[in-house]
Structures are given as structure tokens and as C-alpha cells.
PDB file of C-alpha atoms in Angstrom:
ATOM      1  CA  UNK Y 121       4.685   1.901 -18.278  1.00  0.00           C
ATOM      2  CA  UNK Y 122       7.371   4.057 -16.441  1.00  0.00           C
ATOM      3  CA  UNK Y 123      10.945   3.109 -15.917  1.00  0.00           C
ATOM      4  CA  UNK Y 124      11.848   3.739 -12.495  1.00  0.00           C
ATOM      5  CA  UNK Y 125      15.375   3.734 -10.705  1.00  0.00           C
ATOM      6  CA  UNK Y 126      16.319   3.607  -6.970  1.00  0.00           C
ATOM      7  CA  UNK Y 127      19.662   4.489  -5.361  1.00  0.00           C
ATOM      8  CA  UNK Y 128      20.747   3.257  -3.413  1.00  0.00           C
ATOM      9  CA  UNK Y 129      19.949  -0.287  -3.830  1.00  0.00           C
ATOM     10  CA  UNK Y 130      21.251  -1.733  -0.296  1.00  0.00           C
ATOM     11  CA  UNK Y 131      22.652   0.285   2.401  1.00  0.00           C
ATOM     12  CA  UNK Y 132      24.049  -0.635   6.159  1.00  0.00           C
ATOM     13  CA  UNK Y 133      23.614   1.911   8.510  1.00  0.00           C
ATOM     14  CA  UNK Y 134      24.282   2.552  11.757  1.00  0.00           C
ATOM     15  CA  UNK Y 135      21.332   3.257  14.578  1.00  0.00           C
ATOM     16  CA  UNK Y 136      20.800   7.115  15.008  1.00  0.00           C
ATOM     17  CA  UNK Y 137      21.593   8.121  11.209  1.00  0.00           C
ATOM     18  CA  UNK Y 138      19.929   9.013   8.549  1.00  0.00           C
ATOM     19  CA  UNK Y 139      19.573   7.632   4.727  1.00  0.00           C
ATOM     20  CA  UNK Y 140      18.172   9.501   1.944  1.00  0.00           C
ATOM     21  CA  UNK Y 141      17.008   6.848  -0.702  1.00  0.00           C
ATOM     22  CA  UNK Y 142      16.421   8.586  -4.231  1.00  0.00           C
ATOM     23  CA  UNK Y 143      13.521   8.003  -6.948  1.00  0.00           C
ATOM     24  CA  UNK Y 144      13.995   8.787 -10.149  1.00  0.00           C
ATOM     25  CA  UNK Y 145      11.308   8.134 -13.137  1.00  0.00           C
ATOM     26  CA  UNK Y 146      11.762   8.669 -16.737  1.00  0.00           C
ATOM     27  CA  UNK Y 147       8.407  10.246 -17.441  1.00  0.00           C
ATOM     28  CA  UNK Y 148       6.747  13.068 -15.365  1.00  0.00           C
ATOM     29  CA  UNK Y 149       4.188  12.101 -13.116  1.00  0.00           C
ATOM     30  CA  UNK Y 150       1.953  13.957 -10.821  1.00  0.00           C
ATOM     31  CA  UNK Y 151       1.574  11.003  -7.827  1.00  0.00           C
ATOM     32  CA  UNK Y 152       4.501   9.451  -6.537  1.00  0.00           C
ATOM     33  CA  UNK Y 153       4.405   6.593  -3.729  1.00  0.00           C
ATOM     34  CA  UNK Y 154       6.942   5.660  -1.297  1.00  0.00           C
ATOM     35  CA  UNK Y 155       6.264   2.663   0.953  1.00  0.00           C
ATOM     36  CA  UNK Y 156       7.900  -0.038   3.284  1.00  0.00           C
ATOM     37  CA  UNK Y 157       8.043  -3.960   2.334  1.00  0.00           C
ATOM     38  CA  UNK Y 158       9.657  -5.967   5.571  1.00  0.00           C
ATOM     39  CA  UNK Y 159      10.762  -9.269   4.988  1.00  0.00           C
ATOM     40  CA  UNK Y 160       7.438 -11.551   3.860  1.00  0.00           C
ATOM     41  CA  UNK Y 161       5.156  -8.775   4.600  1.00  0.00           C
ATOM     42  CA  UNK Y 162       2.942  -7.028   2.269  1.00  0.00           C
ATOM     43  CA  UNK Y 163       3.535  -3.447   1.199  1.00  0.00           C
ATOM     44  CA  UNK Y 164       2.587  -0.413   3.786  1.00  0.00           C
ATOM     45  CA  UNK Y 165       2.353   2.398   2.256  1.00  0.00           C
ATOM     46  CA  UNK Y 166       4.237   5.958   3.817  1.00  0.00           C
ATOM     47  CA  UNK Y 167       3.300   8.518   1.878  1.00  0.00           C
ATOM     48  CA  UNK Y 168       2.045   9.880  -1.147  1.00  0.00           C
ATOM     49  CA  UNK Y 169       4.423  12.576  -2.671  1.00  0.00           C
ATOM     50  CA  UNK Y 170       2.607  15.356  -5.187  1.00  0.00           C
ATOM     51  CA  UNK Y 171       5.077  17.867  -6.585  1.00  0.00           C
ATOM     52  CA  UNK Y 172       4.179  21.336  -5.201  1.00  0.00           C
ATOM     53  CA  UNK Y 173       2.615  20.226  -2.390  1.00  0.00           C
ATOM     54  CA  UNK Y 174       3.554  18.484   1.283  1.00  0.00           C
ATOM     55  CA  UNK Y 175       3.804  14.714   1.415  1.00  0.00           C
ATOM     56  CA  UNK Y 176       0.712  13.351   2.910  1.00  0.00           C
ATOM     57  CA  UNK Y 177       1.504  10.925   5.093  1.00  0.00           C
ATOM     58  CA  UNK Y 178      -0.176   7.367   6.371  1.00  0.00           C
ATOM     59  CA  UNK Y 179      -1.205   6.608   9.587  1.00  0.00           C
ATOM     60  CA  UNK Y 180       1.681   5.647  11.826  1.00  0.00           C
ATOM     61  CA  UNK Y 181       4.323   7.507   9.935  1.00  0.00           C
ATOM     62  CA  UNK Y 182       5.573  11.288  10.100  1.00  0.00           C
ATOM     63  CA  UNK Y 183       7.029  13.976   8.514  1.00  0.00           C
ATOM     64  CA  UNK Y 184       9.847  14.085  11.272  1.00  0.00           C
ATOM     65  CA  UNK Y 185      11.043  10.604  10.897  1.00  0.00           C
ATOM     66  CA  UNK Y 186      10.077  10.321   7.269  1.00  0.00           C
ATOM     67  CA  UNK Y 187      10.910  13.966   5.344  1.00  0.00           C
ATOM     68  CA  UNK Y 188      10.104  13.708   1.583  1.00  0.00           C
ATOM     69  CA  UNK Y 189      10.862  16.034  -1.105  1.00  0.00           C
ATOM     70  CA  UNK Y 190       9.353  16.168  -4.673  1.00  0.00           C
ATOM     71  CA  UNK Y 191      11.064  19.091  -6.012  1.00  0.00           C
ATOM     72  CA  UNK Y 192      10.173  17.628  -9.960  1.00  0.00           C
ATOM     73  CA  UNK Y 193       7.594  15.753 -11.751  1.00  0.00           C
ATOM     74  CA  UNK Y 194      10.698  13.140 -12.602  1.00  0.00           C
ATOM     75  CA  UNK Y 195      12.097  12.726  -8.828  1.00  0.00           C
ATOM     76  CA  UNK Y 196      11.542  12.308  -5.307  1.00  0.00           C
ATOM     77  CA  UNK Y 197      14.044  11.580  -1.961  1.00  0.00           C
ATOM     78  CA  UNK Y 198      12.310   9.831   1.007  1.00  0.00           C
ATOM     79  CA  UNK Y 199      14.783  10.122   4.246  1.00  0.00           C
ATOM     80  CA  UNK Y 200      14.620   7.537   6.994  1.00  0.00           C
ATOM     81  CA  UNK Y 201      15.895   9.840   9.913  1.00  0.00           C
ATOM     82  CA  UNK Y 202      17.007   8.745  13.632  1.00  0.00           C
ATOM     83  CA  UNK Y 203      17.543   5.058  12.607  1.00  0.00           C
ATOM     84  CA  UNK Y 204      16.668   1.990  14.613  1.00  0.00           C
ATOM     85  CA  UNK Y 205      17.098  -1.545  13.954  1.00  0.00           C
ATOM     86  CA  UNK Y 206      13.020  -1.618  13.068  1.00  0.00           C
ATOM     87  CA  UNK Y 207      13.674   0.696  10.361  1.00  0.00           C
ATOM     88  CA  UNK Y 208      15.118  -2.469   8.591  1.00  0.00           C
ATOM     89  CA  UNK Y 209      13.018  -3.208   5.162  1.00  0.00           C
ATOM     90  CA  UNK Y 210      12.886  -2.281   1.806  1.00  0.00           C
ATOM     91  CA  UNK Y 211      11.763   0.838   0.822  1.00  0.00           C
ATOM     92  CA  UNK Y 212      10.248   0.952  -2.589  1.00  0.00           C
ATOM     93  CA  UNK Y 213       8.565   4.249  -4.792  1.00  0.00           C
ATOM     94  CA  UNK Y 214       6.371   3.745  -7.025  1.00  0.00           C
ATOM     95  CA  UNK Y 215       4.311   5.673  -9.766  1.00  0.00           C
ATOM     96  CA  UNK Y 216       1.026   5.708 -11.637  1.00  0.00           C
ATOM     97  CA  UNK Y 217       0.888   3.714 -14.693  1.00  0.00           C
ATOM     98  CA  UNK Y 218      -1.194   6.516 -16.922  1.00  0.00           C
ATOM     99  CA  UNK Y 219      -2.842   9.510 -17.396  1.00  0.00           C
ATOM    100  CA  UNK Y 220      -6.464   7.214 -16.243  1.00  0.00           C
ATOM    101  CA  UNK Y 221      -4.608   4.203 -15.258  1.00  0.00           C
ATOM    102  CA  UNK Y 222      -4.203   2.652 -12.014  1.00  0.00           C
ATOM    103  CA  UNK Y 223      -1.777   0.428 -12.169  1.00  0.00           C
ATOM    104  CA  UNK Y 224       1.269   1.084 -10.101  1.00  0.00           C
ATOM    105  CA  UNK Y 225       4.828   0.701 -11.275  1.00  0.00           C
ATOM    106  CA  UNK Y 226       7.475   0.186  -8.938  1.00  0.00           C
ATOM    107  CA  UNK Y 227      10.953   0.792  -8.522  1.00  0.00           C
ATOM    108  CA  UNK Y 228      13.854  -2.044  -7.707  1.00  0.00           C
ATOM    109  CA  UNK Y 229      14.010  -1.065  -4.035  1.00  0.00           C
ATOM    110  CA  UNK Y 230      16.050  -0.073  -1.329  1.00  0.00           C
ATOM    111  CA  UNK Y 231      17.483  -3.101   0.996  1.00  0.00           C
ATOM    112  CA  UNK Y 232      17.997  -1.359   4.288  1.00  0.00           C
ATOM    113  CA  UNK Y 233      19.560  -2.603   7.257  1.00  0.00           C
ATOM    114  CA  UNK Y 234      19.923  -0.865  10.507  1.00  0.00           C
ATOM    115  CA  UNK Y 235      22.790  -1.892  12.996  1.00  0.00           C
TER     116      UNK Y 235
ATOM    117  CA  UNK B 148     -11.204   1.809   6.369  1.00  0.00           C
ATOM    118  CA  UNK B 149     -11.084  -0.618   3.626  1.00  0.00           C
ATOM    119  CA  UNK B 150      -9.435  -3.828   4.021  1.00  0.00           C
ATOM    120  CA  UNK B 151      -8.867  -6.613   1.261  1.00  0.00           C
ATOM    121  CA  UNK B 152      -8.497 -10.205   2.860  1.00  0.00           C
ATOM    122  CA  UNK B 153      -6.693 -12.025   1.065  1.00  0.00           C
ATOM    123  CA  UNK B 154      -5.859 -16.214   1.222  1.00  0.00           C
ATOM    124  CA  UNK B 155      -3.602 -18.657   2.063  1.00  0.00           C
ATOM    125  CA  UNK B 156      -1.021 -16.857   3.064  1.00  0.00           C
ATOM    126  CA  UNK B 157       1.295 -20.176   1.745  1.00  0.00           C
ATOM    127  CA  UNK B 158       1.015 -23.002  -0.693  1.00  0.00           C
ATOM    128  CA  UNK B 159       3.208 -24.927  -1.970  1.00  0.00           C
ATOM    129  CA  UNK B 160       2.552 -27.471  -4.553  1.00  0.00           C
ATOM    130  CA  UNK B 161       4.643 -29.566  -7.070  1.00  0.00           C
ATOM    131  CA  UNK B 162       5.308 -28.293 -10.277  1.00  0.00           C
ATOM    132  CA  UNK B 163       2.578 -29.257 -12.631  1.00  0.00           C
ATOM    133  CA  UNK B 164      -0.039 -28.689  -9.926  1.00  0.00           C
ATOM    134  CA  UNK B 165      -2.897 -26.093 -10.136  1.00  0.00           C
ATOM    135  CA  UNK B 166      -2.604 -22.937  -7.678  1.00  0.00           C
ATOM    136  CA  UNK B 167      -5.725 -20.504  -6.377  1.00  0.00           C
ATOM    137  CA  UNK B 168      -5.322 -17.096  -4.391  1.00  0.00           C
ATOM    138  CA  UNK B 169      -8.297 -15.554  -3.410  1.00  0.00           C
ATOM    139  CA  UNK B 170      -9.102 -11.735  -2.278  1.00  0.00           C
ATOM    140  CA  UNK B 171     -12.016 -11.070  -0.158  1.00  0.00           C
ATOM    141  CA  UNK B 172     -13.925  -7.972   0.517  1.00  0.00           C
ATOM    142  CA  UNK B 173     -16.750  -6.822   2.725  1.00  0.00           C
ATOM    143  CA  UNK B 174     -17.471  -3.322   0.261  1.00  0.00           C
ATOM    144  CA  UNK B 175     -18.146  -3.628  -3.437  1.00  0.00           C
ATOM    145  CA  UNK B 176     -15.272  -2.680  -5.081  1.00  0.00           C
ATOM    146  CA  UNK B 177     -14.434  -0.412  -8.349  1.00  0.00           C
ATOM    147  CA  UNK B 178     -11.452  -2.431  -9.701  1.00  0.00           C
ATOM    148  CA  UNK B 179      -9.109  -5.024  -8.426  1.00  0.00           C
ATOM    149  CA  UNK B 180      -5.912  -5.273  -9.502  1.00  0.00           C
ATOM    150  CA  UNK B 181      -3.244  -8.450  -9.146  1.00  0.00           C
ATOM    151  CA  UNK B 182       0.725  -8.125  -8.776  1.00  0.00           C
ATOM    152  CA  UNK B 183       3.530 -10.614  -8.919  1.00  0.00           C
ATOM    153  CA  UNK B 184       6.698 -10.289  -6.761  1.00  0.00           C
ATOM    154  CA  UNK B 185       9.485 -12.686  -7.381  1.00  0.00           C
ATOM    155  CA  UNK B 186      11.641 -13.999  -4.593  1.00  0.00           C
ATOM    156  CA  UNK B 187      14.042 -10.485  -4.195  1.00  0.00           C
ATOM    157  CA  UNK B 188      12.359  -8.653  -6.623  1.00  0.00           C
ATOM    158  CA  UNK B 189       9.602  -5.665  -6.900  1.00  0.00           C
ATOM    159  CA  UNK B 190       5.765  -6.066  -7.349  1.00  0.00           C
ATOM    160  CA  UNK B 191       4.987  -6.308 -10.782  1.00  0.00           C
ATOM    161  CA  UNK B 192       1.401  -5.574 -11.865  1.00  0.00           C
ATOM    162  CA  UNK B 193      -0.776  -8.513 -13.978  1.00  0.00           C
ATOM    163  CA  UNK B 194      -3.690  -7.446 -14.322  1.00  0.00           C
ATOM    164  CA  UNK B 195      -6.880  -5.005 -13.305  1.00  0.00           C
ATOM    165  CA  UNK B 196     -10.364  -5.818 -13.412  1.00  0.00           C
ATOM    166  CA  UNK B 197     -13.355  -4.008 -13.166  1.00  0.00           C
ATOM    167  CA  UNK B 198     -16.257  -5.096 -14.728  1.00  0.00           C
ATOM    168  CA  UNK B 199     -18.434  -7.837 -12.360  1.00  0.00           C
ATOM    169  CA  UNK B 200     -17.796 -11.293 -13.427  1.00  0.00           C
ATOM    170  CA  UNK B 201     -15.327 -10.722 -15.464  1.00  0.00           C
ATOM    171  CA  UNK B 202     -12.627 -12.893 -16.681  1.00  0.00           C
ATOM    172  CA  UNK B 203      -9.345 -12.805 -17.738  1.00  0.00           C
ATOM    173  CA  UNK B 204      -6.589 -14.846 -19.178  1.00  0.00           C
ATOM    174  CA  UNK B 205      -2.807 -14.464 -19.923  1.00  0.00           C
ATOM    175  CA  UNK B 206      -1.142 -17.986 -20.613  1.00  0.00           C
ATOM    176  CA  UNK B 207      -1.944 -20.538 -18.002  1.00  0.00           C
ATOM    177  CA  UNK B 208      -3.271 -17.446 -15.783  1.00  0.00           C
ATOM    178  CA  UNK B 209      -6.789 -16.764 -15.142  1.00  0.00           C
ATOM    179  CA  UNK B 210      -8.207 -13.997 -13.513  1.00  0.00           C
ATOM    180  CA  UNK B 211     -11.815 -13.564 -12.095  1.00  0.00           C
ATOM    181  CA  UNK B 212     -13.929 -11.204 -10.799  1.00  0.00           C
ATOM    182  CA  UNK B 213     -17.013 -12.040  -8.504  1.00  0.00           C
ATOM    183  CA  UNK B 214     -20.726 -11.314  -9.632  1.00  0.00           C
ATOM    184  CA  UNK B 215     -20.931  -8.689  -6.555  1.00  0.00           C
ATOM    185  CA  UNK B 216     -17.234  -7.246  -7.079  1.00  0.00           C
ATOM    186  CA  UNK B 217     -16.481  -8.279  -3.288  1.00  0.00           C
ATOM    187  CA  UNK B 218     -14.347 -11.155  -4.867  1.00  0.00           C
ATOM    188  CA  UNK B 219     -11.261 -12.193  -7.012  1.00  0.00           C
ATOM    189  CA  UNK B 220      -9.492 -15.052  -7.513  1.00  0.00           C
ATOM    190  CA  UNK B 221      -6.279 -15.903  -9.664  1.00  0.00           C
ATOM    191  CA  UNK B 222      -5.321 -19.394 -10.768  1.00  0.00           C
ATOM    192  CA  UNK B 223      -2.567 -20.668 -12.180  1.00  0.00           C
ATOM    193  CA  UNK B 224      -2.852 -24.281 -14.529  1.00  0.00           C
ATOM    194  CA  UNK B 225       0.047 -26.408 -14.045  1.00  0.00           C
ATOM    195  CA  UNK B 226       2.360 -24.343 -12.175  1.00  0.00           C
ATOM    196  CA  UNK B 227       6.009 -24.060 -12.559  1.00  0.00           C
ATOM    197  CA  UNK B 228       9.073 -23.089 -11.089  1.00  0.00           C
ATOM    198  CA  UNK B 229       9.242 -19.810 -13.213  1.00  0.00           C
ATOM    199  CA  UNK B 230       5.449 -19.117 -10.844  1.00  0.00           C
ATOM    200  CA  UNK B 231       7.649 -18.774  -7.364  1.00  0.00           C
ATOM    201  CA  UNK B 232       6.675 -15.204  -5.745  1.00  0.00           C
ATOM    202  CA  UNK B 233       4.337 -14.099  -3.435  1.00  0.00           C
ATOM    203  CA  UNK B 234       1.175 -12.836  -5.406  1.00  0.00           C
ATOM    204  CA  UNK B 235      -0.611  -9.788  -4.185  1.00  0.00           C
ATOM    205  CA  UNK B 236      -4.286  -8.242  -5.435  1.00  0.00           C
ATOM    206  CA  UNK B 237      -4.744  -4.869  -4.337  1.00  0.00           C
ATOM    207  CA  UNK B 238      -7.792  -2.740  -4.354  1.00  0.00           C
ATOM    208  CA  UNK B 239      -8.522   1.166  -5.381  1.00  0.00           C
ATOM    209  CA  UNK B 240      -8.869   2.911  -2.271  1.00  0.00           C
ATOM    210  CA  UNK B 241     -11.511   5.998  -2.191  1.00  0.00           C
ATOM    211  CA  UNK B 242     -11.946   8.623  -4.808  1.00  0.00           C
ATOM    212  CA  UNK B 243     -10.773  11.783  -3.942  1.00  0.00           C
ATOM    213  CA  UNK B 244      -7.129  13.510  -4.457  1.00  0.00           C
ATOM    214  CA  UNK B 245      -4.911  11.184  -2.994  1.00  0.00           C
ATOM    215  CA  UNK B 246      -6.237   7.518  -4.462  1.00  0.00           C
ATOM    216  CA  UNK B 247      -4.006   4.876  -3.138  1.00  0.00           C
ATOM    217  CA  UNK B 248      -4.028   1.051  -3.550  1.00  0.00           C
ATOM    218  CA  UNK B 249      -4.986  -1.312  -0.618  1.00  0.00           C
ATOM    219  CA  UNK B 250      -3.190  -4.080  -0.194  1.00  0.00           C
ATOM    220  CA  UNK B 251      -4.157  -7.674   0.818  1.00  0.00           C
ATOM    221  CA  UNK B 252      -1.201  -9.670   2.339  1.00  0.00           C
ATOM    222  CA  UNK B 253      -0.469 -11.447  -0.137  1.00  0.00           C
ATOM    223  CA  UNK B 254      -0.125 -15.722  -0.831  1.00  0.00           C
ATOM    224  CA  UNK B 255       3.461 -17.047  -1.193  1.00  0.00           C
ATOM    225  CA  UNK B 256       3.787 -19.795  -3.826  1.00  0.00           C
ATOM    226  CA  UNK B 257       6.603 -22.737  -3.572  1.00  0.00           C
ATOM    227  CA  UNK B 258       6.742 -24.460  -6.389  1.00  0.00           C
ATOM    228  CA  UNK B 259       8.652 -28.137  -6.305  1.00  0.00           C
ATOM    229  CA  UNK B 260      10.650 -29.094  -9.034  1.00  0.00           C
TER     230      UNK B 260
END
């Protein structure tokens, strides 16, 4: 399974800004998954993030508001840009757990909330 | 495009008390796949299963898969606290580059001392 870290873990921020939330995972992987958990909800997912290519994003979310990069095999940032109050939610990446496998592993999360 | 249904949404039971969360879906599917997510925590992943009436155990979990793979179903004996979290299955979506899991919504388990 792959160890994955977040940062940052929480964040406040205020409407109209931006946050970058980093992924970082201590194997290289091909697939990486960012998605959105709000409070009791199930997971949506944003994007999927394949190093050397564009993000391809889910319905209801774009590139504008939701710029990814994936400039390794070992990291990803996700940016929340322009942010309202219904940006608020946790924001976790997630990986592949094998070459054939198809379990996901997740990271710890990002807690943010949008004032 | 695919959808996973997925019930109740709550239960709460006292602690010794069995627990059931079933995933429905209209399409045969290739795997299915259960997570745990504690209270403030990530989704952890518990087990896949692929194979049509399969069955699967860890501890006091159990783990099935229907005859026609449209079905799963994961049952805790004798819950405890330590089983508080909202348990997910999730479902392989379609083959191609960009395979992604489909979620169902996932049943919240309150367990009372």
C-alpha cells in the first residue's frame, strides 16, 4: 500500500482566494485522484491527475476553478481558486493500490473552510 | 452512467448487536470493493470482491457477493464501539484509460456503549 501525505491539513480562507493543497506519495504512481468529501456526504470525485498529461476532469468541475498539476510520478497540487463558502469540504488525493490492483489509498485530507 | 445504491444511510444499534449495509446495482459488476471511514478520518479500503457469490471474512466481518454480481452486503457480528464510521462499497467504473471508482453513499454506524 502507498503512504500518502497532505498539506495542508486544515486551512481558513477567506472568499475570493485561492488554496493550493499538496499530495505527496512515497512510491511513483501513474493515476492520481483528487476528490471532495462535504460533511456526511460520500466522496465526489474532481479529477483524475496522470503525469504528462492534462487533468481530466468530472462533470461539474473545471480546469479554471480547479487547476491541477502532476509535474512527478510522487506528487500532485490541486488549487481551489475564486473561493466561496460552498467550497467548504475536505479535499482528499488518493492513489492506486498496485501495479493490477484497484484498491484506492487515500491521503489524511484537507479540512477547508471558506469565510 | 453507473450508479451503486447503497442502504440505510443510518443505523445505530447497541454494542453487541449485529449490523448489515447493503450495495445495490442495476449492471453486473466486475468487482466491488468496501471502505471504512472513521468519524474524522480517511476511507480506508477492506476488502474487494470479484468472483459471484463469493465470501469473505476478516474477524467478525463478512463480506458477500451476490450470485448475479448486482449485489454486496457487509455484516458486522456483535458490533462495537471500535465499528463507528460510515462504511462505503464502491464499484469499478468502465474499462478504458481513466478507471475510476463509483461510489455509493455510504451507511453511518452508531454504535451504543
Amino acid at each position: 500500500s502507498a503512504v500518502i501525505s497532505q498539506k495542508p491539513s486544515r486551512d481558513i480562507c477567506q472568499r475570493g482566494t485561492s488554496l493550493t493543497i499538496q499530495c505527496q506519495v512515497d512510491s511513483q504512481v501513474t493515476m492520481m485522484f483528487w476528490y471532495r468529501q462535504q460533511p456526511g456526504q460520500s466522496l465526489t470525485l474532481i479529477a483524475t491527475a496522470n503525469q504528462g498529461s492534462e487533468a481530466t476532469y468530472e462533470s461539474g468541475f473545471v480546469i479554471d476553478k480547479f487547476p491541477i498539476s502532476r509535474p512527478n510520478l510522487t506528487f500532485s497540487t490541486l488549487t481551489v481558486s475564486n473561493m466561496s463558502p460552498e467550497d467548504s469540504s475536505i479535499y482528499l488525493c488518493s492513489v492506486w493500490g498496485g501495479r493490477s490492483s484497484y484498491e484506492q489509498y487515500f491521503g489524511p485530507g484537507t479540512r477547508l473552510t471558506v469565510t | 452512467g453507473q450508479q451503486v445504491m447503497q442502504i440505510p444511510q443510518y443505523q445505530h444499534v447497541q454494542e453487541g448487536e449485529d449490523f448489515t449495509t447493503y450495495c445495490n446495482s442495476s449492471t453486473t459488476l466486475s468487482n466491488i470493493q468496501w471502505y471504512k471511514q472513521r468519524p474524522g478520518g480517511h476511507p480506508v479500503f477492506l476488502i474487494q470482491l470479484v468472483k459471484s457469490g463469493e465470501v469473505k471474512k476478516q474477524k467478525r466481518l463478512t463480506f458477500q457477493f451476490g450470485e448475479a454480481k448486482k449485489n454486496s452486503s457487509l455484516h458486522i457480528t456483535a458490533t462495537q464501539t471500535t465499528d463507528v464510521g460510515t462504511y462505503f462499497c464502491a464499484v469499478l467504473g468502465s474499462a478504458g484509460n481513466n478507471r475510476k471508482l463509483i461510489w455509493g453513499l455510504g451507511t453511518s454506524l452508531a454504535v451504543n456503549p
